[in-house]
């Protein structure tokens, strides 16, 4: 007769499997595949950096791509770059995302969208105390309100499209790791990027029945024209905190973003630190992968500890810097 203790012992390795099964049953939304080939992808900020890299990759994969930004000259340059690299034509749309009517006109002109990528963004680092209200408003209006304008303009057409084609669609929003954790010098920027998370979580519930999947992408520092500009005025303390992390290339981030979109992932991380951040900040976000859900459930406590170590390091850097410069 097998002892009950032996049976219990046998159960230990089986428990994680049972847990995985339970999670596979629970996770929502259900895993989905969003095809890119042959579909209409509209990318804002598609004339530079991460957006341009996404436009190039989506074109090369056989999507019909439209790019939207303000500067006509930069858009034309991007169109030429994409034509040269892929032989494909992209539609260019000049509009300022802060202008809801201009966005609606541009979206109308582009035609119904299958995959919307809200990637436009501005980042002007500065301590809140010293940053002009104008620059604060600029970041909130472009990063947050601009994204709202876009989604409101694109949704009706997207819903019609999913009904017509029966294929899932995607709304991807490019946030930032500064949208997962507040970092010195990114007060206004972080506020604009954290806001996108609330927007995305609620939106996913609102559009799931229309077969639309929301993705939130969290890139680290990425080599782009925008980052070159940012460096000209990034506070020294922001540098000290952020420079410990490795920069990514725009096309690496673009690939992560597109892969996330294609697999209908809600949270899309771009590097190893990003994966740790995602576990530490999982909160109540939608999760369609039972494997990732498993890592979140069992990694949360440990990642909280790692997060506390990071905060210890950051506050130590700030204390030392301010002591050296006789501040505070
Ligand atoms: N690079 C980085 O280190 C990181 C970037 N991100 C995020 O990724 C996104 C892209 O960044 P990146 O590639 O570096 O950006 P860039 O500065 O290189 O490009 C920004 C793009 O957005 C467009 N844009 C800016 N303002 C508006 C507006 N008001 N209306 C329409 N289009 C606008 C720009 O065109 P134009 O000026 O002609 O309008 C340009 O095409 C941003 O949302 C950023 O916050 C996140 C983490 C790190
Ligand atoms: C669990 C613990 C994990 C810890 C990992 C921590 C790493 C966080 C670093 C945050 C860097 C923020 C970069 C923002 C880049 C950006 O958006 C700008 N280039 C634009 O201003």
mmCIF file of C-alpha atoms and ligand atoms in Angstrom:
data_model
loop_
_atom_site.group_PDB
_atom_site.id
_atom_site.type_symbol
_atom_site.label_atom_id
_atom_site.label_comp_id
_atom_site.label_asym_id
_atom_site.label_seq_id
_atom_site.Cartn_x
_atom_site.Cartn_y
_atom_site.Cartn_z
ATOM 1 C CA UNK A 1 0.000 0.000 0.000
ATOM 2 C CA UNK A 2 1.448 3.410 -0.995
ATOM 3 C CA UNK A 3 1.816 5.726 1.941
ATOM 4 C CA UNK A 4 -0.208 8.984 1.750
ATOM 5 C CA UNK A 5 3.072 10.866 2.190
ATOM 6 C CA UNK A 6 4.494 9.266 -0.916
ATOM 7 C CA UNK A 7 1.377 10.292 -2.847
ATOM 8 C CA UNK A 8 1.777 13.868 -1.604
ATOM 9 C CA UNK A 9 5.409 13.829 -2.667
ATOM 10 C CA UNK A 10 4.371 12.689 -6.120
ATOM 11 C CA UNK A 11 1.891 15.552 -6.289
ATOM 12 C CA UNK A 12 4.574 18.233 -5.912
ATOM 13 C CA UNK A 13 5.882 18.103 -9.485
ATOM 14 C CA UNK A 14 2.337 17.813 -10.779
ATOM 15 C CA UNK A 15 1.143 20.963 -9.003
ATOM 16 C CA UNK A 16 2.730 23.458 -11.410
ATOM 17 C CA UNK A 17 1.179 21.536 -14.284
ATOM 18 C CA UNK A 18 -2.222 21.775 -12.670
ATOM 19 C CA UNK A 19 -1.632 25.487 -12.172
ATOM 20 C CA UNK A 20 -0.689 25.913 -15.817
ATOM 21 C CA UNK A 21 -3.900 24.152 -16.817
ATOM 22 C CA UNK A 22 -5.965 26.408 -14.580
ATOM 23 C CA UNK A 23 -4.248 29.493 -16.038
ATOM 24 C CA UNK A 24 -4.745 28.213 -19.590
ATOM 25 C CA UNK A 25 -8.445 28.087 -18.783
ATOM 26 C CA UNK A 26 -8.515 31.498 -17.100
ATOM 27 C CA UNK A 27 -6.419 33.827 -19.272
ATOM 28 C CA UNK A 28 -8.287 36.507 -21.201
ATOM 29 C CA UNK A 29 -8.438 37.634 -23.859
ATOM 30 C CA UNK A 30 -7.995 34.276 -25.592
ATOM 31 C CA UNK A 31 -4.728 34.060 -27.573
ATOM 32 C CA UNK A 32 -5.113 35.385 -31.135
ATOM 33 C CA UNK A 33 -3.041 35.794 -34.271
ATOM 34 C CA UNK A 34 -3.202 39.133 -36.070
ATOM 35 C CA UNK A 35 -1.921 38.782 -39.641
ATOM 36 C CA UNK A 36 0.081 41.684 -41.095
ATOM 37 C CA UNK A 37 0.489 40.590 -44.714
ATOM 38 C CA UNK A 38 -2.040 42.163 -47.055
ATOM 39 C CA UNK A 39 -3.490 44.386 -44.359
ATOM 40 C CA UNK A 40 -3.671 48.134 -43.928
ATOM 41 C CA UNK A 41 -1.256 49.314 -41.252
ATOM 42 C CA UNK A 42 -1.320 52.985 -40.230
ATOM 43 C CA UNK A 43 1.696 54.141 -38.252
ATOM 44 C CA UNK A 44 1.893 57.585 -36.685
ATOM 45 C CA UNK A 45 5.354 59.013 -36.267
ATOM 46 C CA UNK A 46 6.173 56.769 -39.229
ATOM 47 C CA UNK A 47 8.639 59.278 -40.668
ATOM 48 C CA UNK A 48 11.336 58.733 -38.037
ATOM 49 C CA UNK A 49 12.916 56.313 -35.574
ATOM 50 C CA UNK A 50 10.825 53.430 -34.281
ATOM 51 C CA UNK A 51 7.815 54.313 -36.456
ATOM 52 C CA UNK A 52 9.882 54.392 -39.627
ATOM 53 C CA UNK A 53 11.495 51.064 -38.719
ATOM 54 C CA UNK A 54 8.022 49.561 -38.193
ATOM 55 C CA UNK A 55 6.827 50.985 -41.534
ATOM 56 C CA UNK A 56 9.828 49.439 -43.295
ATOM 57 C CA UNK A 57 9.276 46.026 -41.701
ATOM 58 C CA UNK A 58 5.511 45.990 -42.234
ATOM 59 C CA UNK A 59 6.001 46.988 -45.898
ATOM 60 C CA UNK A 60 8.600 44.273 -46.373
ATOM 61 C CA UNK A 61 6.100 41.775 -44.927
ATOM 62 C CA UNK A 62 3.547 42.731 -47.546
ATOM 63 C CA UNK A 63 1.302 45.117 -45.620
ATOM 64 C CA UNK A 64 -0.231 48.227 -47.145
ATOM 65 C CA UNK A 65 1.322 50.937 -45.018
ATOM 66 C CA UNK A 66 0.267 54.526 -44.322
ATOM 67 C CA UNK A 67 2.452 56.829 -42.262
ATOM 68 C CA UNK A 68 1.291 59.957 -40.484
ATOM 69 C CA UNK A 69 3.359 62.830 -39.071
ATOM 70 C CA UNK A 70 3.482 66.620 -39.237
ATOM 71 C CA UNK A 71 6.433 67.403 -41.494
ATOM 72 C CA UNK A 72 5.659 66.721 -45.163
ATOM 73 C CA UNK A 73 9.363 66.829 -46.031
ATOM 74 C CA UNK A 74 10.258 64.127 -43.496
ATOM 75 C CA UNK A 75 7.299 62.023 -44.671
ATOM 76 C CA UNK A 76 8.462 62.243 -48.288
ATOM 77 C CA UNK A 77 11.976 61.321 -47.283
ATOM 78 C CA UNK A 78 10.634 58.306 -45.386
ATOM 79 C CA UNK A 79 8.537 57.283 -48.389
ATOM 80 C CA UNK A 80 11.662 57.351 -50.573
ATOM 81 C CA UNK A 81 13.628 55.360 -48.004
ATOM 82 C CA UNK A 82 10.925 52.679 -47.881
ATOM 83 C CA UNK A 83 10.600 52.566 -51.668
ATOM 84 C CA UNK A 84 14.346 52.132 -52.014
ATOM 85 C CA UNK A 85 14.549 49.406 -49.379
ATOM 86 C CA UNK A 86 11.438 47.384 -50.221
ATOM 87 C CA UNK A 87 10.169 48.540 -53.604
ATOM 88 C CA UNK A 88 6.840 49.267 -51.913
ATOM 89 C CA UNK A 89 4.803 52.480 -51.964
ATOM 90 C CA UNK A 90 3.478 53.905 -48.712
ATOM 91 C CA UNK A 91 0.737 56.499 -48.306
ATOM 92 C CA UNK A 92 1.882 59.635 -46.510
ATOM 93 C CA UNK A 93 -0.481 61.712 -44.389
ATOM 94 C CA UNK A 94 0.492 65.066 -42.959
ATOM 95 C CA UNK A 95 -1.410 65.948 -39.788
ATOM 96 C CA UNK A 96 -0.796 67.029 -36.218
ATOM 97 C CA UNK A 97 -2.275 64.460 -33.817
ATOM 98 C CA UNK A 98 -3.253 67.320 -31.496
ATOM 99 C CA UNK A 99 -5.816 68.424 -34.082
ATOM 100 C CA UNK A 100 -8.710 65.929 -33.832
ATOM 101 C CA UNK A 101 -10.324 67.096 -37.070
ATOM 102 C CA UNK A 102 -7.100 66.893 -39.044
ATOM 103 C CA UNK A 103 -6.585 63.359 -37.690
ATOM 104 C CA UNK A 104 -10.126 62.363 -38.700
ATOM 105 C CA UNK A 105 -9.560 63.726 -42.218
ATOM 106 C CA UNK A 106 -6.248 61.882 -42.562
ATOM 107 C CA UNK A 107 -7.732 58.593 -41.318
ATOM 108 C CA UNK A 108 -10.619 59.040 -43.769
ATOM 109 C CA UNK A 109 -8.212 59.612 -46.617
ATOM 110 C CA UNK A 110 -6.170 56.547 -45.688
ATOM 111 C CA UNK A 111 -9.186 54.210 -45.694
ATOM 112 C CA UNK A 112 -10.249 51.574 -43.128
ATOM 113 C CA UNK A 113 -7.369 50.406 -40.948
ATOM 114 C CA UNK A 114 -6.565 46.869 -39.789
ATOM 115 C CA UNK A 115 -3.598 47.706 -37.585
ATOM 116 C CA UNK A 116 -3.282 51.116 -35.958
ATOM 117 C CA UNK A 117 0.101 51.960 -34.452
ATOM 118 C CA UNK A 118 -0.001 55.066 -32.238
ATOM 119 C CA UNK A 119 3.728 55.663 -32.082
ATOM 120 C CA UNK A 120 3.963 59.460 -32.333
ATOM 121 C CA UNK A 121 5.557 60.925 -29.266
ATOM 122 C CA UNK A 122 7.679 63.694 -27.855
ATOM 123 C CA UNK A 123 10.058 63.412 -24.920
ATOM 124 C CA UNK A 124 11.493 66.475 -23.281
ATOM 125 C CA UNK A 125 13.134 65.519 -20.018
ATOM 126 C CA UNK A 126 13.291 68.116 -17.250
ATOM 127 C CA UNK A 127 12.490 68.313 -13.561
ATOM 128 C CA UNK A 128 8.816 69.266 -13.177
ATOM 129 C CA UNK A 129 9.731 72.347 -11.165
ATOM 130 C CA UNK A 130 11.836 73.744 -13.991
ATOM 131 C CA UNK A 131 9.787 72.647 -16.994
ATOM 132 C CA UNK A 132 7.543 75.205 -18.712
ATOM 133 C CA UNK A 133 3.858 74.415 -18.687
ATOM 134 C CA UNK A 134 3.990 74.685 -22.444
ATOM 135 C CA UNK A 135 6.419 71.765 -22.716
ATOM 136 C CA UNK A 136 4.415 69.745 -20.215
ATOM 137 C CA UNK A 137 1.221 70.327 -22.196
ATOM 138 C CA UNK A 138 2.993 69.468 -25.442
ATOM 139 C CA UNK A 139 3.905 66.014 -24.123
ATOM 140 C CA UNK A 140 0.462 65.301 -22.687
ATOM 141 C CA UNK A 141 -1.281 66.582 -25.792
ATOM 142 C CA UNK A 142 0.821 64.695 -28.314
ATOM 143 C CA UNK A 143 1.450 61.489 -26.366
ATOM 144 C CA UNK A 144 -1.935 61.092 -24.672
ATOM 145 C CA UNK A 145 -4.563 63.270 -26.372
ATOM 146 C CA UNK A 146 -3.062 62.565 -29.809
ATOM 147 C CA UNK A 147 -3.466 58.834 -29.205
ATOM 148 C CA UNK A 148 -7.066 59.366 -28.112
ATOM 149 C CA UNK A 149 -7.810 61.402 -31.257
ATOM 150 C CA UNK A 150 -6.345 58.667 -33.423
ATOM 151 C CA UNK A 151 -8.211 55.810 -31.818
ATOM 152 C CA UNK A 152 -11.525 57.667 -31.916
ATOM 153 C CA UNK A 153 -11.004 58.438 -35.595
ATOM 154 C CA UNK A 154 -9.925 54.917 -36.557
ATOM 155 C CA UNK A 155 -12.276 52.715 -34.503
ATOM 156 C CA UNK A 156 -15.475 52.848 -36.580
ATOM 157 C CA UNK A 157 -13.623 51.822 -39.754
ATOM 158 C CA UNK A 158 -11.636 49.170 -37.915
ATOM 159 C CA UNK A 159 -14.800 47.601 -36.537
ATOM 160 C CA UNK A 160 -16.341 47.487 -40.006
ATOM 161 C CA UNK A 161 -13.176 45.852 -41.304
ATOM 162 C CA UNK A 162 -13.073 43.072 -38.717
ATOM 163 C CA UNK A 163 -16.729 42.343 -39.395
ATOM 164 C CA UNK A 164 -16.142 42.239 -43.134
ATOM 165 C CA UNK A 165 -12.913 40.234 -43.164
ATOM 166 C CA UNK A 166 -13.440 38.096 -40.069
ATOM 167 C CA UNK A 167 -9.778 38.757 -39.227
ATOM 168 C CA UNK A 168 -8.627 40.164 -35.890
ATOM 169 C CA UNK A 169 -7.358 43.754 -35.888
ATOM 170 C CA UNK A 170 -4.922 45.547 -33.613
ATOM 171 C CA UNK A 171 -4.468 48.862 -31.873
ATOM 172 C CA UNK A 172 -0.847 49.191 -30.777
ATOM 173 C CA UNK A 173 0.263 52.015 -28.526
ATOM 174 C CA UNK A 174 3.943 52.799 -28.088
ATOM 175 C CA UNK A 175 4.505 53.734 -24.462
ATOM 176 C CA UNK A 176 7.982 53.600 -22.844
ATOM 177 C CA UNK A 177 9.671 51.939 -19.883
ATOM 178 C CA UNK A 178 9.109 55.388 -18.372
ATOM 179 C CA UNK A 179 5.425 54.410 -18.634
ATOM 180 C CA UNK A 180 6.081 51.502 -16.242
ATOM 181 C CA UNK A 181 8.305 53.226 -13.708
ATOM 182 C CA UNK A 182 8.768 56.902 -12.904
ATOM 183 C CA UNK A 183 12.310 58.108 -13.494
ATOM 184 C CA UNK A 184 13.965 61.391 -12.407
ATOM 185 C CA UNK A 185 13.511 64.024 -15.115
ATOM 186 C CA UNK A 186 10.603 62.222 -16.776
ATOM 187 C CA UNK A 187 7.799 63.644 -14.619
ATOM 188 C CA UNK A 188 5.619 65.048 -17.409
ATOM 189 C CA UNK A 189 6.684 62.408 -19.916
ATOM 190 C CA UNK A 190 5.981 59.553 -17.489
ATOM 191 C CA UNK A 191 2.590 61.022 -16.681
ATOM 192 C CA UNK A 192 1.705 61.039 -20.383
ATOM 193 C CA UNK A 193 2.953 57.465 -20.841
ATOM 194 C CA UNK A 194 1.452 55.956 -17.663
ATOM 195 C CA UNK A 195 -1.881 57.389 -18.786
ATOM 196 C CA UNK A 196 -1.721 55.289 -21.925
ATOM 197 C CA UNK A 197 -1.810 52.157 -19.804
ATOM 198 C CA UNK A 198 -5.143 52.976 -18.204
ATOM 199 C CA UNK A 199 -6.433 53.895 -21.615
ATOM 200 C CA UNK A 200 -5.243 50.604 -23.124
ATOM 201 C CA UNK A 201 -6.566 48.387 -20.309
ATOM 202 C CA UNK A 202 -10.043 49.863 -20.477
ATOM 203 C CA UNK A 203 -10.033 49.972 -24.274
ATOM 204 C CA UNK A 204 -9.176 46.266 -24.557
ATOM 205 C CA UNK A 205 -12.399 45.438 -22.708
ATOM 206 C CA UNK A 206 -14.379 47.782 -24.920
ATOM 207 C CA UNK A 207 -13.140 46.384 -28.249
ATOM 208 C CA UNK A 208 -12.666 42.675 -27.529
ATOM 209 C CA UNK A 209 -16.095 41.793 -28.940
ATOM 210 C CA UNK A 210 -15.104 43.540 -32.161
ATOM 211 C CA UNK A 211 -12.141 41.189 -32.499
ATOM 212 C CA UNK A 212 -9.656 43.988 -31.842
ATOM 213 C CA UNK A 213 -6.523 43.372 -29.774
ATOM 214 C CA UNK A 214 -4.733 46.148 -27.923
ATOM 215 C CA UNK A 215 -0.944 46.071 -27.547
ATOM 216 C CA UNK A 216 1.097 48.335 -25.291
ATOM 217 C CA UNK A 217 4.774 48.477 -26.189
ATOM 218 C CA UNK A 218 7.379 49.514 -23.590
ATOM 219 C CA UNK A 219 10.713 50.340 -25.277
ATOM 220 C CA UNK A 220 13.877 51.243 -23.365
ATOM 221 C CA UNK A 221 16.160 54.033 -24.664
ATOM 222 C CA UNK A 222 16.266 53.481 -28.411
ATOM 223 C CA UNK A 223 18.673 54.973 -30.960
ATOM 224 C CA UNK A 224 16.488 57.362 -32.962
ATOM 225 C CA UNK A 225 16.619 60.988 -34.112
ATOM 226 C CA UNK A 226 14.314 61.720 -31.170
ATOM 227 C CA UNK A 227 16.823 60.303 -28.680
ATOM 228 C CA UNK A 228 19.652 62.359 -30.214
ATOM 229 C CA UNK A 229 17.555 65.484 -29.603
ATOM 230 C CA UNK A 230 16.680 64.352 -26.089
ATOM 231 C CA UNK A 231 20.336 63.907 -25.195
ATOM 232 C CA UNK A 232 20.993 67.590 -25.800
ATOM 233 C CA UNK A 233 19.076 68.485 -22.681
ATOM 234 C CA UNK A 234 18.646 65.399 -20.524
ATOM 235 C CA UNK A 235 19.406 66.224 -16.861
ATOM 236 C CA UNK A 236 22.630 64.643 -15.620
ATOM 237 C CA UNK A 237 20.714 62.630 -13.023
ATOM 238 C CA UNK A 238 18.403 61.197 -15.670
ATOM 239 C CA UNK A 239 21.509 60.144 -17.588
ATOM 240 C CA UNK A 240 23.015 58.518 -14.507
ATOM 241 C CA UNK A 241 19.859 56.480 -13.924
ATOM 242 C CA UNK A 242 19.005 55.577 -17.503
ATOM 243 C CA UNK A 243 22.545 55.083 -18.837
ATOM 244 C CA UNK A 244 22.929 51.921 -16.743
ATOM 245 C CA UNK A 245 20.527 50.285 -19.187
ATOM 246 C CA UNK A 246 21.498 49.260 -22.692
ATOM 247 C CA UNK A 247 20.120 51.163 -25.656
ATOM 248 C CA UNK A 248 18.313 49.277 -28.372
ATOM 249 C CA UNK A 249 18.273 49.876 -32.112
ATOM 250 C CA UNK A 250 15.079 51.163 -33.697
ATOM 251 C CA UNK A 251 14.701 48.115 -35.919
ATOM 252 C CA UNK A 252 15.061 45.755 -32.929
ATOM 253 C CA UNK A 253 12.289 47.593 -31.088
ATOM 254 C CA UNK A 254 10.187 47.658 -34.267
ATOM 255 C CA UNK A 255 10.526 43.892 -34.607
ATOM 256 C CA UNK A 256 9.499 43.308 -30.988
ATOM 257 C CA UNK A 257 6.516 45.599 -31.484
ATOM 258 C CA UNK A 258 5.397 43.873 -34.686
ATOM 259 C CA UNK A 259 5.829 40.415 -33.165
ATOM 260 C CA UNK A 260 3.757 41.537 -30.182
ATOM 261 C CA UNK A 261 1.045 42.876 -32.468
ATOM 262 C CA UNK A 262 0.977 39.671 -34.524
ATOM 263 C CA UNK A 263 0.504 37.525 -31.438
ATOM 264 C CA UNK A 264 -2.153 39.810 -29.969
ATOM 265 C CA UNK A 265 -0.047 40.417 -26.847
ATOM 266 C CA UNK A 266 -1.262 43.155 -24.494
ATOM 267 C CA UNK A 267 2.048 43.960 -22.771
ATOM 268 C CA UNK A 268 4.984 43.958 -25.165
ATOM 269 C CA UNK A 269 8.467 44.098 -23.609
ATOM 270 C CA UNK A 270 11.548 44.748 -25.692
ATOM 271 C CA UNK A 271 14.530 43.468 -23.657
ATOM 272 C CA UNK A 272 15.372 41.467 -20.530
ATOM 273 C CA UNK A 273 14.914 44.442 -18.183
ATOM 274 C CA UNK A 274 11.598 44.998 -19.902
ATOM 275 C CA UNK A 275 10.499 41.453 -19.099
ATOM 276 C CA UNK A 276 11.424 42.009 -15.436
ATOM 277 C CA UNK A 277 9.565 45.325 -15.408
ATOM 278 C CA UNK A 278 6.497 43.682 -16.947
ATOM 279 C CA UNK A 279 6.422 41.034 -14.214
ATOM 280 C CA UNK A 280 6.989 43.624 -11.479
ATOM 281 C CA UNK A 281 4.178 45.819 -12.832
ATOM 282 C CA UNK A 282 1.763 43.169 -14.115
ATOM 283 C CA UNK A 283 -1.078 44.570 -12.020
ATOM 284 C CA UNK A 284 -4.461 43.656 -13.461
ATOM 285 C CA UNK A 285 -3.517 43.866 -17.117
ATOM 286 C CA UNK A 286 -5.123 41.516 -19.614
ATOM 287 C CA UNK A 287 -2.929 38.481 -20.262
ATOM 288 C CA UNK A 288 -3.500 35.932 -23.001
ATOM 289 C CA UNK A 289 -0.411 33.774 -22.505
ATOM 290 C CA UNK A 290 -0.725 31.184 -19.727
ATOM 291 C CA UNK A 291 3.056 30.799 -19.655
ATOM 292 C CA UNK A 292 3.575 34.517 -19.047
ATOM 293 C CA UNK A 293 0.724 34.468 -16.528
ATOM 294 C CA UNK A 294 2.562 31.656 -14.729
ATOM 295 C CA UNK A 295 5.785 33.705 -14.640
ATOM 296 C CA UNK A 296 3.821 36.681 -13.292
ATOM 297 C CA UNK A 297 2.046 34.723 -10.582
ATOM 298 C CA UNK A 298 5.237 33.112 -9.286
ATOM 299 C CA UNK A 299 7.726 35.877 -10.145
ATOM 300 C CA UNK A 300 5.834 38.832 -8.673
ATOM 301 C CA UNK A 301 7.269 38.664 -5.152
ATOM 302 C CA UNK A 302 10.837 38.216 -6.284
ATOM 303 C CA UNK A 303 10.552 40.967 -8.903
ATOM 304 C CA UNK A 304 9.209 43.316 -6.245
ATOM 305 C CA UNK A 305 12.434 42.625 -4.367
ATOM 306 C CA UNK A 306 14.522 43.322 -7.482
ATOM 307 C CA UNK A 307 12.519 46.534 -7.984
ATOM 308 C CA UNK A 308 13.289 47.623 -4.434
ATOM 309 C CA UNK A 309 17.001 47.035 -5.132
ATOM 310 C CA UNK A 310 16.764 49.215 -8.242
ATOM 311 C CA UNK A 311 15.030 51.988 -6.281
ATOM 312 C CA UNK A 312 17.734 51.725 -3.582
ATOM 313 C CA UNK A 313 20.375 52.238 -6.267
ATOM 314 C CA UNK A 314 18.530 55.165 -7.883
ATOM 315 C CA UNK A 315 17.939 57.007 -4.599
ATOM 316 C CA UNK A 316 21.584 56.446 -3.672
ATOM 317 C CA UNK A 317 22.686 57.984 -6.983
ATOM 318 C CA UNK A 318 20.385 60.975 -6.390
ATOM 319 C CA UNK A 319 21.537 61.481 -2.788
ATOM 320 C CA UNK A 320 25.216 61.375 -3.746
ATOM 321 C CA UNK A 321 24.752 63.663 -6.717
ATOM 322 C CA UNK A 322 22.793 66.225 -4.736
ATOM 323 C CA UNK A 323 25.260 66.110 -1.841
ATOM 324 C CA UNK A 324 28.120 66.739 -4.279
ATOM 325 C CA UNK A 325 26.276 69.668 -5.847
ATOM 326 C CA UNK A 326 25.108 71.079 -2.523
ATOM 327 C CA UNK A 327 21.461 70.575 -3.311
ATOM 328 C CA UNK A 328 18.796 69.733 -0.781
HETATM 329 N N1 LIG B 1 13.722 56.703 -28.658
HETATM 330 C C1 LIG B 1 13.561 56.320 -27.410
HETATM 331 O O1 LIG B 1 14.506 56.278 -26.611
HETATM 332 C C2 LIG B 1 12.206 55.880 -26.925
HETATM 333 C C3 LIG B 1 11.046 56.237 -27.573
HETATM 334 N N2 LIG B 1 9.834 55.828 -27.073
HETATM 335 C C4 LIG B 1 8.585 56.226 -27.730
HETATM 336 O O2 LIG B 1 8.567 55.729 -29.051
HETATM 337 C C5 LIG B 1 7.885 56.623 -29.903
HETATM 338 C C6 LIG B 1 8.769 56.968 -31.098
HETATM 339 O O3 LIG B 1 9.961 57.512 -30.637
HETATM 340 P P1 LIG B 1 11.185 57.869 -31.618
HETATM 341 O O4 LIG B 1 11.180 56.921 -32.741
HETATM 342 O O5 LIG B 1 12.377 58.001 -30.771
HETATM 343 O O6 LIG B 1 10.704 59.298 -32.088
HETATM 344 P P2 LIG B 1 11.314 60.377 -33.114
HETATM 345 O O7 LIG B 1 11.446 61.651 -32.371
HETATM 346 O O8 LIG B 1 12.495 59.829 -33.826
HETATM 347 O O9 LIG B 1 10.097 60.518 -34.124
HETATM 348 C C7 LIG B 1 8.872 61.011 -33.678
HETATM 349 C C8 LIG B 1 7.839 60.849 -34.764
HETATM 350 O O10 LIG B 1 6.579 61.329 -34.285
HETATM 351 C C9 LIG B 1 6.104 62.346 -35.150
HETATM 352 N N3 LIG B 1 5.349 63.338 -34.391
HETATM 353 C C10 LIG B 1 5.789 64.084 -33.352
HETATM 354 N N4 LIG B 1 4.837 64.915 -32.928
HETATM 355 C C11 LIG B 1 3.764 64.707 -33.726
HETATM 356 C C12 LIG B 1 2.481 65.294 -33.802
HETATM 357 N N5 LIG B 1 2.108 66.286 -32.986
HETATM 358 N N6 LIG B 1 1.611 64.835 -34.739
HETATM 359 C C13 LIG B 1 1.991 63.858 -35.584
HETATM 360 N N7 LIG B 1 3.182 63.276 -35.562
HETATM 361 C C14 LIG B 1 4.072 63.698 -34.650
HETATM 362 C C15 LIG B 1 7.386 62.931 -35.770
HETATM 363 O O11 LIG B 1 7.167 63.597 -36.997
HETATM 364 P P3 LIG B 1 6.915 65.210 -37.060
HETATM 365 O O12 LIG B 1 7.840 65.841 -36.077
HETATM 366 O O13 LIG B 1 7.177 65.565 -38.482
HETATM 367 O O14 LIG B 1 5.486 65.382 -36.698
HETATM 368 C C16 LIG B 1 8.183 61.658 -35.988
HETATM 369 O O15 LIG B 1 7.742 60.979 -37.146
HETATM 370 C C17 LIG B 1 7.495 57.825 -29.039
HETATM 371 O O16 LIG B 1 6.161 57.683 -28.631
HETATM 372 C C18 LIG B 1 8.440 57.726 -27.857
HETATM 373 O O17 LIG B 1 7.892 58.299 -26.695
HETATM 374 C C19 LIG B 1 9.748 55.042 -25.960
HETATM 375 C C20 LIG B 1 10.868 54.655 -25.294
HETATM 376 C C21 LIG B 1 12.184 55.054 -25.711
HETATM 377 C C1 LIG B 2 11.990 44.647 -11.571
HETATM 378 C C2 LIG B 2 13.038 45.580 -11.817
HETATM 379 C C3 LIG B 2 13.392 45.831 -13.222
HETATM 380 C C4 LIG B 2 14.212 47.030 -13.335
HETATM 381 C C5 LIG B 2 14.603 47.469 -14.689
HETATM 382 C C6 LIG B 2 14.743 48.910 -14.635
HETATM 383 C C7 LIG B 2 15.179 49.619 -15.839
HETATM 384 C C8 LIG B 2 14.356 50.855 -15.966
HETATM 385 C C9 LIG B 2 14.989 51.959 -16.670
HETATM 386 C C10 LIG B 2 13.971 52.966 -17.081
HETATM 387 C C11 LIG B 2 14.439 53.679 -18.262
HETATM 388 C C12 LIG B 2 13.412 54.555 -18.886
HETATM 389 C C13 LIG B 2 13.811 54.835 -20.305
HETATM 390 C C14 LIG B 2 12.831 55.656 -21.003
HETATM 391 C C15 LIG B 2 13.234 55.869 -22.424
HETATM 392 C C16 LIG B 2 12.413 56.874 -23.079
HETATM 393 O O1 LIG B 2 11.237 56.793 -23.179
HETATM 394 C C17 LIG B 2 13.186 58.036 -23.501
HETATM 395 N N1 LIG B 2 14.274 57.777 -24.364
HETATM 396 C C18 LIG B 2 12.317 59.057 -23.991
HETATM 397 O O2 LIG B 2 12.423 60.063 -23.053
#
